[in-house]
Amino acid sequence: MRAVGLKILKNRLSEYVRLAAGGETVLVTDRDRVVAELVPPRPGRSPLLADALLAEAVRKGWITPPLERSETAPHRAPVARLEEILGELALDRAER
């Protein structure tokens, strides 16, 4: 475990982030008082930001994960045939 002051951290941020990514905890201090910690990612955390944002959205209840896990996308039946849609579009345009 290492400790670093804010000023030094600001100037060498990449170095300390690499240490944290490598498994080391870095304590951030301000006037000899610990104010934050840089820690390695938790085991099992995806290295992709999109996965982390998705997991956060699930935790906050913004989205609900699927009840069943599947390797393929679910089958989607078309709502209407193309001919029906084009016919309705032509009728709408004719009414204008």
PDB file of N, CA and C in Angstrom:
ATOM      1  N   MET A   1       0.852  -1.171   0.000  1.00  0.00           N
ATOM      2  CA  MET A   1       0.000   0.000   0.000  1.00  0.00           C
ATOM      3  C   MET A   1       0.900   1.237   0.000  1.00  0.00           C
ATOM      4  N   ARG A   2       0.537   2.197  -0.833  1.00  0.00           N
ATOM      5  CA  ARG A   2       1.291   3.450  -0.906  1.00  0.00           C
ATOM      6  C   ARG A   2       0.393   4.609  -0.564  1.00  0.00           C
ATOM      7  N   ALA A   3       1.005   5.708  -0.177  1.00  0.00           N
ATOM      8  CA  ALA A   3       0.283   6.954   0.075  1.00  0.00           C
ATOM      9  C   ALA A   3       0.909   8.044  -0.789  1.00  0.00           C
ATOM     10  N   VAL A   4       0.050   8.922  -1.317  1.00  0.00           N
ATOM     11  CA  VAL A   4       0.531  10.003  -2.177  1.00  0.00           C
ATOM     12  C   VAL A   4      -0.300  11.252  -1.916  1.00  0.00           C
ATOM     13  N   GLY A   5       0.368  12.381  -1.924  1.00  0.00           N
ATOM     14  CA  GLY A   5      -0.321  13.653  -1.750  1.00  0.00           C
ATOM     15  C   GLY A   5      -1.030  14.074  -3.035  1.00  0.00           C
ATOM     16  N   LEU A   6      -2.009  14.950  -2.895  1.00  0.00           N
ATOM     17  CA  LEU A   6      -2.793  15.403  -4.047  1.00  0.00           C
ATOM     18  C   LEU A   6      -1.929  16.030  -5.138  1.00  0.00           C
ATOM     19  N   LYS A   7      -0.984  16.860  -4.759  1.00  0.00           N
ATOM     20  CA  LYS A   7      -0.162  17.563  -5.745  1.00  0.00           C
ATOM     21  C   LYS A   7       0.668  16.571  -6.574  1.00  0.00           C
ATOM     22  N   ILE A   8       1.273  15.609  -5.895  1.00  0.00           N
ATOM     23  CA  ILE A   8       2.081  14.611  -6.609  1.00  0.00           C
ATOM     24  C   ILE A   8       1.175  13.722  -7.454  1.00  0.00           C
ATOM     25  N   LEU A   9       0.006  13.353  -6.911  1.00  0.00           N
ATOM     26  CA  LEU A   9      -0.933  12.531  -7.666  1.00  0.00           C
ATOM     27  C   LEU A   9      -1.357  13.229  -8.948  1.00  0.00           C
ATOM     28  N   LYS A  10      -1.610  14.519  -8.864  1.00  0.00           N
ATOM     29  CA  LYS A  10      -2.028  15.277 -10.039  1.00  0.00           C
ATOM     30  C   LYS A  10      -0.961  15.232 -11.128  1.00  0.00           C
ATOM     31  N   ASN A  11       0.282  15.344 -10.715  1.00  0.00           N
ATOM     32  CA  ASN A  11       1.375  15.367 -11.685  1.00  0.00           C
ATOM     33  C   ASN A  11       1.758  13.986 -12.215  1.00  0.00           C
ATOM     34  N   ARG A  12       1.426  12.925 -11.471  1.00  0.00           N
ATOM     35  CA  ARG A  12       1.829  11.568 -11.870  1.00  0.00           C
ATOM     36  C   ARG A  12       0.643  10.606 -11.845  1.00  0.00           C
ATOM     37  N   LEU A  13      -0.513  11.085 -12.247  1.00  0.00           N
ATOM     38  CA  LEU A  13      -1.732  10.283 -12.145  1.00  0.00           C
ATOM     39  C   LEU A  13      -1.608   8.944 -12.869  1.00  0.00           C
ATOM     40  N   SER A  14      -1.103   8.951 -14.089  1.00  0.00           N
ATOM     41  CA  SER A  14      -0.994   7.708 -14.862  1.00  0.00           C
ATOM     42  C   SER A  14      -0.189   6.651 -14.116  1.00  0.00           C
ATOM     43  N   GLU A  15       0.879   7.067 -13.487  1.00  0.00           N
ATOM     44  CA  GLU A  15       1.732   6.130 -12.752  1.00  0.00           C
ATOM     45  C   GLU A  15       0.955   5.455 -11.622  1.00  0.00           C
ATOM     46  N   TYR A  16       0.197   6.239 -10.860  1.00  0.00           N
ATOM     47  CA  TYR A  16      -0.542   5.687  -9.731  1.00  0.00           C
ATOM     48  C   TYR A  16      -1.748   4.865 -10.176  1.00  0.00           C
ATOM     49  N   VAL A  17      -2.345   5.225 -11.289  1.00  0.00           N
ATOM     50  CA  VAL A  17      -3.442   4.416 -11.825  1.00  0.00           C
ATOM     51  C   VAL A  17      -2.904   3.057 -12.280  1.00  0.00           C
ATOM     52  N   ARG A  18      -1.734   3.038 -12.892  1.00  0.00           N
ATOM     53  CA  ARG A  18      -1.121   1.765 -13.276  1.00  0.00           C
ATOM     54  C   ARG A  18      -0.835   0.892 -12.051  1.00  0.00           C
ATOM     55  N   LEU A  19      -0.383   1.514 -10.964  1.00  0.00           N
ATOM     56  CA  LEU A  19      -0.149   0.745  -9.734  1.00  0.00           C
ATOM     57  C   LEU A  19      -1.449   0.116  -9.241  1.00  0.00           C
ATOM     58  N   ALA A  20      -2.532   0.896  -9.241  1.00  0.00           N
ATOM     59  CA  ALA A  20      -3.827   0.373  -8.795  1.00  0.00           C
ATOM     60  C   ALA A  20      -4.309  -0.734  -9.730  1.00  0.00           C
ATOM     61  N   ALA A  21      -4.126  -0.554 -11.025  1.00  0.00           N
ATOM     62  CA  ALA A  21      -4.532  -1.582 -11.992  1.00  0.00           C
ATOM     63  C   ALA A  21      -3.726  -2.861 -11.789  1.00  0.00           C
ATOM     64  N   GLY A  22      -2.508  -2.722 -11.288  1.00  0.00           N
ATOM     65  CA  GLY A  22      -1.656  -3.877 -11.024  1.00  0.00           C
ATOM     66  C   GLY A  22      -1.927  -4.553  -9.691  1.00  0.00           C
ATOM     67  N   GLY A  23      -2.888  -4.063  -8.935  1.00  0.00           N
ATOM     68  CA  GLY A  23      -3.263  -4.735  -7.689  1.00  0.00           C
ATOM     69  C   GLY A  23      -2.904  -3.999  -6.415  1.00  0.00           C
ATOM     70  N   GLU A  24      -2.273  -2.853  -6.524  1.00  0.00           N
ATOM     71  CA  GLU A  24      -1.855  -2.122  -5.317  1.00  0.00           C
ATOM     72  C   GLU A  24      -2.889  -1.067  -4.937  1.00  0.00           C
ATOM     73  N   THR A  25      -3.092  -0.871  -3.648  1.00  0.00           N
ATOM     74  CA  THR A  25      -3.968   0.185  -3.151  1.00  0.00           C
ATOM     75  C   THR A  25      -3.140   1.428  -2.904  1.00  0.00           C
ATOM     76  N   VAL A  26      -3.637   2.570  -3.388  1.00  0.00           N
ATOM     77  CA  VAL A  26      -2.934   3.839  -3.221  1.00  0.00           C
ATOM     78  C   VAL A  26      -3.828   4.770  -2.406  1.00  0.00           C
ATOM     79  N   LEU A  27      -3.322   5.201  -1.252  1.00  0.00           N
ATOM     80  CA  LEU A  27      -4.055   6.156  -0.431  1.00  0.00           C
ATOM     81  C   LEU A  27      -3.734   7.572  -0.902  1.00  0.00           C
ATOM     82  N   VAL A  28      -4.762   8.371  -1.095  1.00  0.00           N
ATOM     83  CA  VAL A  28      -4.583   9.766  -1.522  1.00  0.00           C
ATOM     84  C   VAL A  28      -4.747  10.636  -0.283  1.00  0.00           C
ATOM     85  N   THR A  29      -3.746  11.492  -0.047  1.00  0.00           N
ATOM     86  CA  THR A  29      -3.771  12.323   1.153  1.00  0.00           C
ATOM     87  C   THR A  29      -3.825  13.802   0.810  1.00  0.00           C
ATOM     88  N   ASP A  30      -4.382  14.556   1.722  1.00  0.00           N
ATOM     89  CA  ASP A  30      -4.395  16.018   1.652  1.00  0.00           C
ATOM     90  C   ASP A  30      -4.007  16.522   3.032  1.00  0.00           C
ATOM     91  N   ARG A  31      -2.824  17.085   3.118  1.00  0.00           N
ATOM     92  CA  ARG A  31      -2.273  17.555   4.402  1.00  0.00           C
ATOM     93  C   ARG A  31      -2.237  16.425   5.438  1.00  0.00           C
ATOM     94  N   ASP A  32      -1.697  15.293   5.019  1.00  0.00           N
ATOM     95  CA  ASP A  32      -1.513  14.106   5.858  1.00  0.00           C
ATOM     96  C   ASP A  32      -2.822  13.482   6.352  1.00  0.00           C
ATOM     97  N   ARG A  33      -3.902  13.774   5.663  1.00  0.00           N
ATOM     98  CA  ARG A  33      -5.195  13.165   5.985  1.00  0.00           C
ATOM     99  C   ARG A  33      -5.660  12.375   4.766  1.00  0.00           C
ATOM    100  N   VAL A  34      -6.007  11.101   4.945  1.00  0.00           N
ATOM    101  CA  VAL A  34      -6.465  10.275   3.825  1.00  0.00           C
ATOM    102  C   VAL A  34      -7.839  10.782   3.371  1.00  0.00           C
ATOM    103  N   VAL A  35      -7.935  11.104   2.067  1.00  0.00           N
ATOM    104  CA  VAL A  35      -9.190  11.629   1.519  1.00  0.00           C
ATOM    105  C   VAL A  35      -9.795  10.709   0.461  1.00  0.00           C
ATOM    106  N   ALA A  36      -9.013   9.773  -0.064  1.00  0.00           N
ATOM    107  CA  ALA A  36      -9.523   8.852  -1.094  1.00  0.00           C
ATOM    108  C   ALA A  36      -8.597   7.659  -1.205  1.00  0.00           C
ATOM    109  N   GLU A  37      -9.068   6.643  -1.911  1.00  0.00           N
ATOM    110  CA  GLU A  37      -8.268   5.451  -2.190  1.00  0.00           C
ATOM    111  C   GLU A  37      -8.396   5.098  -3.658  1.00  0.00           C
ATOM    112  N   LEU A  38      -7.293   4.763  -4.273  1.00  0.00           N
ATOM    113  CA  LEU A  38      -7.301   4.152  -5.601  1.00  0.00           C
ATOM    114  C   LEU A  38      -7.099   2.677  -5.363  1.00  0.00           C
ATOM    115  N   VAL A  39      -8.060   1.878  -5.771  1.00  0.00           N
ATOM    116  CA  VAL A  39      -7.980   0.438  -5.521  1.00  0.00           C
ATOM    117  C   VAL A  39      -8.099  -0.319  -6.839  1.00  0.00           C
ATOM    118  N   PRO A  40      -7.596  -1.549  -6.873  1.00  0.00           N
ATOM    119  CA  PRO A  40      -7.736  -2.353  -8.087  1.00  0.00           C
ATOM    120  C   PRO A  40      -9.204  -2.700  -8.325  1.00  0.00           C
ATOM    121  N   PRO A  41      -9.572  -2.977  -9.569  1.00  0.00           N
ATOM    122  CA  PRO A  41     -10.950  -3.385  -9.847  1.00  0.00           C
ATOM    123  C   PRO A  41     -11.296  -4.665  -9.098  1.00  0.00           C
ATOM    124  N   ARG A  42     -12.554  -4.774  -8.715  1.00  0.00           N
ATOM    125  CA  ARG A  42     -13.010  -5.980  -8.012  1.00  0.00           C
ATOM    126  C   ARG A  42     -12.885  -7.194  -8.923  1.00  0.00           C
ATOM    127  N   PRO A  43     -12.661  -8.374  -8.342  1.00  0.00           N
ATOM    128  CA  PRO A  43     -12.613  -9.596  -9.147  1.00  0.00           C
ATOM    129  C   PRO A  43     -13.954  -9.784  -9.872  1.00  0.00           C
ATOM    130  N   GLY A  44     -13.887 -10.171 -11.122  1.00  0.00           N
ATOM    131  CA  GLY A  44     -15.105 -10.393 -11.888  1.00  0.00           C
ATOM    132  C   GLY A  44     -15.611  -9.171 -12.620  1.00  0.00           C
ATOM    133  N   ARG A  45     -15.049  -7.991 -12.329  1.00  0.00           N
ATOM    134  CA  ARG A  45     -15.492  -6.789 -13.026  1.00  0.00           C
ATOM    135  C   ARG A  45     -15.000  -6.844 -14.463  1.00  0.00           C
ATOM    136  N   SER A  46     -15.886  -6.493 -15.363  1.00  0.00           N
ATOM    137  CA  SER A  46     -15.518  -6.474 -16.778  1.00  0.00           C
ATOM    138  C   SER A  46     -14.571  -5.308 -17.032  1.00  0.00           C
ATOM    139  N   PRO A  47     -13.593  -5.489 -17.897  1.00  0.00           N
ATOM    140  CA  PRO A  47     -12.694  -4.377 -18.214  1.00  0.00           C
ATOM    141  C   PRO A  47     -13.346  -3.342 -19.128  1.00  0.00           C
ATOM    142  N   LEU A  48     -14.538  -3.631 -19.643  1.00  0.00           N
ATOM    143  CA  LEU A  48     -15.201  -2.707 -20.557  1.00  0.00           C
ATOM    144  C   LEU A  48     -16.082  -1.719 -19.802  1.00  0.00           C
ATOM    145  N   LEU A  49     -15.970  -0.448 -20.137  1.00  0.00           N
ATOM    146  CA  LEU A  49     -16.762   0.592 -19.482  1.00  0.00           C
ATOM    147  C   LEU A  49     -18.245   0.382 -19.723  1.00  0.00           C
ATOM    148  N   ALA A  50     -18.622  -0.038 -20.928  1.00  0.00           N
ATOM    149  CA  ALA A  50     -20.037  -0.231 -21.240  1.00  0.00           C
ATOM    150  C   ALA A  50     -20.666  -1.260 -20.301  1.00  0.00           C
ATOM    151  N   ASP A  51     -19.930  -2.327 -19.973  1.00  0.00           N
ATOM    152  CA  ASP A  51     -20.450  -3.338 -19.053  1.00  0.00           C
ATOM    153  C   ASP A  51     -20.637  -2.764 -17.659  1.00  0.00           C
ATOM    154  N   ALA A  52     -19.717  -1.918 -17.226  1.00  0.00           N
ATOM    155  CA  ALA A  52     -19.832  -1.299 -15.908  1.00  0.00           C
ATOM    156  C   ALA A  52     -21.030  -0.357 -15.860  1.00  0.00           C
ATOM    157  N   LEU A  53     -21.249   0.407 -16.925  1.00  0.00           N
ATOM    158  CA  LEU A  53     -22.393   1.323 -16.969  1.00  0.00           C
ATOM    159  C   LEU A  53     -23.701   0.540 -16.992  1.00  0.00           C
ATOM    160  N   LEU A  54     -23.727  -0.568 -17.711  1.00  0.00           N
ATOM    161  CA  LEU A  54     -24.918  -1.404 -17.757  1.00  0.00           C
ATOM    162  C   LEU A  54     -25.214  -1.993 -16.379  1.00  0.00           C
ATOM    163  N   ALA A  55     -24.190  -2.469 -15.694  1.00  0.00           N
ATOM    164  CA  ALA A  55     -24.377  -3.029 -14.350  1.00  0.00           C
ATOM    165  C   ALA A  55     -24.881  -1.952 -13.392  1.00  0.00           C
ATOM    166  N   GLU A  56     -24.377  -0.739 -13.508  1.00  0.00           N
ATOM    167  CA  GLU A  56     -24.839   0.366 -12.659  1.00  0.00           C
ATOM    168  C   GLU A  56     -26.307   0.675 -12.927  1.00  0.00           C
ATOM    169  N   ALA A  57     -26.721   0.647 -14.197  1.00  0.00           N
ATOM    170  CA  ALA A  57     -28.124   0.903 -14.543  1.00  0.00           C
ATOM    171  C   ALA A  57     -29.038  -0.171 -13.961  1.00  0.00           C
ATOM    172  N   VAL A  58     -28.584  -1.416 -13.934  1.00  0.00           N
ATOM    173  CA  VAL A  58     -29.366  -2.493 -13.325  1.00  0.00           C
ATOM    174  C   VAL A  58     -29.472  -2.267 -11.824  1.00  0.00           C
ATOM    175  N   ARG A  59     -28.349  -1.907 -11.169  1.00  0.00           N
ATOM    176  CA  ARG A  59     -28.366  -1.667  -9.718  1.00  0.00           C
ATOM    177  C   ARG A  59     -29.319  -0.539  -9.343  1.00  0.00           C
ATOM    178  N   LYS A  60     -29.385   0.494 -10.176  1.00  0.00           N
ATOM    179  CA  LYS A  60     -30.260   1.636  -9.883  1.00  0.00           C
ATOM    180  C   LYS A  60     -31.714   1.386 -10.279  1.00  0.00           C
ATOM    181  N   GLY A  61     -31.971   0.251 -10.930  1.00  0.00           N
ATOM    182  CA  GLY A  61     -33.334  -0.090 -11.299  1.00  0.00           C
ATOM    183  C   GLY A  61     -33.813   0.568 -12.585  1.00  0.00           C
ATOM    184  N   TRP A  62     -32.907   1.146 -13.346  1.00  0.00           N
ATOM    185  CA  TRP A  62     -33.300   1.790 -14.602  1.00  0.00           C
ATOM    186  C   TRP A  62     -33.661   0.768 -15.658  1.00  0.00           C
ATOM    187  N   ILE A  63     -33.017  -0.388 -15.618  1.00  0.00           N
ATOM    188  CA  ILE A  63     -33.311  -1.475 -16.543  1.00  0.00           C
ATOM    189  C   ILE A  63     -33.399  -2.769 -15.763  1.00  0.00           C
ATOM    190  N   THR A  64     -34.056  -3.749 -16.347  1.00  0.00           N
ATOM    191  CA  THR A  64     -34.213  -5.052 -15.718  1.00  0.00           C
ATOM    192  C   THR A  64     -33.514  -6.094 -16.573  1.00  0.00           C
ATOM    193  N   PRO A  65     -32.675  -6.913 -15.986  1.00  0.00           N
ATOM    194  CA  PRO A  65     -32.008  -7.949 -16.785  1.00  0.00           C
ATOM    195  C   PRO A  65     -33.021  -8.996 -17.241  1.00  0.00           C
ATOM    196  N   PRO A  66     -32.712  -9.729 -18.303  1.00  0.00           N
ATOM    197  CA  PRO A  66     -33.646 -10.754 -18.789  1.00  0.00           C
ATOM    198  C   PRO A  66     -33.804 -11.878 -17.761  1.00  0.00           C
ATOM    199  N   LEU A  67     -34.973 -12.493 -17.768  1.00  0.00           N
ATOM    200  CA  LEU A  67     -35.221 -13.587 -16.836  1.00  0.00           C
ATOM    201  C   LEU A  67     -34.511 -14.863 -17.267  1.00  0.00           C
ATOM    202  N   GLU A  68     -34.372 -15.048 -18.583  1.00  0.00           N
ATOM    203  CA  GLU A  68     -33.692 -16.229 -19.100  1.00  0.00           C
ATOM    204  C   GLU A  68     -32.473 -15.796 -19.893  1.00  0.00           C
ATOM    205  N   ARG A  69     -31.392 -16.527 -19.727  1.00  0.00           N
ATOM    206  CA  ARG A  69     -30.170 -16.215 -20.459  1.00  0.00           C
ATOM    207  C   ARG A  69     -30.137 -17.035 -21.739  1.00  0.00           C
ATOM    208  N   SER A  70     -29.852 -16.368 -22.856  1.00  0.00           N
ATOM    209  CA  SER A  70     -29.821 -17.034 -24.141  1.00  0.00           C
ATOM    210  C   SER A  70     -28.619 -16.539 -24.924  1.00  0.00           C
ATOM    211  N   GLU A  71     -28.049 -17.426 -25.721  1.00  0.00           N
ATOM    212  CA  GLU A  71     -26.899 -17.046 -26.540  1.00  0.00           C
ATOM    213  C   GLU A  71     -27.311 -16.314 -27.810  1.00  0.00           C
ATOM    214  N   THR A  72     -28.570 -16.454 -28.202  1.00  0.00           N
ATOM    215  CA  THR A  72     -29.049 -15.792 -29.420  1.00  0.00           C
ATOM    216  C   THR A  72     -30.138 -14.794 -29.065  1.00  0.00           C
ATOM    217  N   ALA A  73     -30.369 -13.865 -29.962  1.00  0.00           N
ATOM    218  CA  ALA A  73     -31.437 -12.881 -29.764  1.00  0.00           C
ATOM    219  C   ALA A  73     -32.789 -13.566 -29.914  1.00  0.00           C
ATOM    220  N   PRO A  74     -33.810 -13.090 -29.192  1.00  0.00           N
ATOM    221  CA  PRO A  74     -35.131 -13.709 -29.323  1.00  0.00           C
ATOM    222  C   PRO A  74     -35.704 -13.465 -30.712  1.00  0.00           C
ATOM    223  N   HIS A  75     -36.553 -14.392 -31.155  1.00  0.00           N
ATOM    224  CA  HIS A  75     -37.199 -14.264 -32.451  1.00  0.00           C
ATOM    225  C   HIS A  75     -38.175 -13.095 -32.406  1.00  0.00           C
ATOM    226  N   ARG A  76     -38.130 -12.267 -33.444  1.00  0.00           N
ATOM    227  CA  ARG A  76     -39.036 -11.116 -33.510  1.00  0.00           C
ATOM    228  C   ARG A  76     -39.966 -11.283 -34.698  1.00  0.00           C
ATOM    229  N   ALA A  77     -41.242 -11.321 -34.424  1.00  0.00           N
ATOM    230  CA  ALA A  77     -42.225 -11.390 -35.498  1.00  0.00           C
ATOM    231  C   ALA A  77     -42.510  -9.963 -35.962  1.00  0.00           C
ATOM    232  N   PRO A  78     -42.653  -9.746 -37.274  1.00  0.00           N
ATOM    233  CA  PRO A  78     -42.942  -8.395 -37.751  1.00  0.00           C
ATOM    234  C   PRO A  78     -44.307  -7.933 -37.264  1.00  0.00           C
ATOM    235  N   VAL A  79     -44.408  -6.654 -36.976  1.00  0.00           N
ATOM    236  CA  VAL A  79     -45.664  -6.076 -36.504  1.00  0.00           C
ATOM    237  C   VAL A  79     -46.659  -6.001 -37.656  1.00  0.00           C
ATOM    238  N   ALA A  80     -46.197  -5.611 -38.824  1.00  0.00           N
ATOM    239  CA  ALA A  80     -47.046  -5.522 -40.011  1.00  0.00           C
ATOM    240  C   ALA A  80     -46.197  -5.812 -41.241  1.00  0.00           C
ATOM    241  N   ARG A  81     -46.863  -6.292 -42.295  1.00  0.00           N
ATOM    242  CA  ARG A  81     -46.149  -6.540 -43.531  1.00  0.00           C
ATOM    243  C   ARG A  81     -45.846  -5.211 -44.209  1.00  0.00           C
ATOM    244  N   LEU A  82     -44.793  -5.194 -44.998  1.00  0.00           N
ATOM    245  CA  LEU A  82     -44.362  -3.981 -45.683  1.00  0.00           C
ATOM    246  C   LEU A  82     -45.465  -3.428 -46.578  1.00  0.00           C
ATOM    247  N   GLU A  83     -46.196  -4.302 -47.259  1.00  0.00           N
ATOM    248  CA  GLU A  83     -47.265  -3.850 -48.144  1.00  0.00           C
ATOM    249  C   GLU A  83     -48.345  -3.092 -47.371  1.00  0.00           C
ATOM    250  N   GLU A  84     -48.669  -3.567 -46.168  1.00  0.00           N
ATOM    251  CA  GLU A  84     -49.680  -2.892 -45.341  1.00  0.00           C
ATOM    252  C   GLU A  84     -49.192  -1.502 -44.929  1.00  0.00           C
ATOM    253  N   ILE A  85     -47.955  -1.421 -44.516  1.00  0.00           N
ATOM    254  CA  ILE A  85     -47.393  -0.139 -44.081  1.00  0.00           C
ATOM    255  C   ILE A  85     -47.372   0.851 -45.237  1.00  0.00           C
ATOM    256  N   LEU A  86     -46.924   0.398 -46.414  1.00  0.00           N
ATOM    257  CA  LEU A  86     -46.875   1.294 -47.580  1.00  0.00           C
ATOM    258  C   LEU A  86     -48.268   1.727 -48.006  1.00  0.00           C
ATOM    259  N   GLY A  87     -49.247   0.824 -47.896  1.00  0.00           N
ATOM    260  CA  GLY A  87     -50.626   1.180 -48.228  1.00  0.00           C
ATOM    261  C   GLY A  87     -51.182   2.248 -47.296  1.00  0.00           C
ATOM    262  N   GLU A  88     -50.948   2.090 -45.992  1.00  0.00           N
ATOM    263  CA  GLU A  88     -51.409   3.088 -45.027  1.00  0.00           C
ATOM    264  C   GLU A  88     -50.704   4.424 -45.234  1.00  0.00           C
ATOM    265  N   LEU A  89     -49.440   4.387 -45.573  1.00  0.00           N
ATOM    266  CA  LEU A  89     -48.689   5.608 -45.841  1.00  0.00           C
ATOM    267  C   LEU A  89     -49.267   6.328 -47.062  1.00  0.00           C
ATOM    268  N   ALA A  90     -49.591   5.578 -48.099  1.00  0.00           N
ATOM    269  CA  ALA A  90     -50.184   6.183 -49.296  1.00  0.00           C
ATOM    270  C   ALA A  90     -51.533   6.802 -48.983  1.00  0.00           C
ATOM    271  N   LEU A  91     -52.349   6.149 -48.145  1.00  0.00           N
ATOM    272  CA  LEU A  91     -53.648   6.708 -47.758  1.00  0.00           C
ATOM    273  C   LEU A  91     -53.470   8.012 -46.981  1.00  0.00           C
ATOM    274  N   ASP A  92     -52.536   8.026 -46.039  1.00  0.00           N
ATOM    275  CA  ASP A  92     -52.283   9.230 -45.255  1.00  0.00           C
ATOM    276  C   ASP A  92     -51.853  10.388 -46.146  1.00  0.00           C
ATOM    277  N   ARG A  93     -51.007  10.100 -47.113  1.00  0.00           N
ATOM    278  CA  ARG A  93     -50.544  11.162 -48.020  1.00  0.00           C
ATOM    279  C   ARG A  93     -51.660  11.660 -48.928  1.00  0.00           C
ATOM    280  N   ALA A  94     -52.550  10.756 -49.315  1.00  0.00           N
ATOM    281  CA  ALA A  94     -53.660  11.138 -50.195  1.00  0.00           C
ATOM    282  C   ALA A  94     -54.650  12.039 -49.472  1.00  0.00           C
ATOM    283  N   GLU A  95     -54.774  11.875 -48.153  1.00  0.00           N
ATOM    284  CA  GLU A  95     -55.708  12.688 -47.372  1.00  0.00           C
ATOM    285  C   GLU A  95     -55.226  14.111 -47.175  1.00  0.00           C
ATOM    286  N   ARG A  96     -53.992  14.389 -47.422  1.00  0.00           N
ATOM    287  CA  ARG A  96     -53.437  15.734 -47.188  1.00  0.00           C
ATOM    288  C   ARG A  96     -53.762  16.660 -48.280  1.00  0.00           C
TER     289      ARG A  96
END
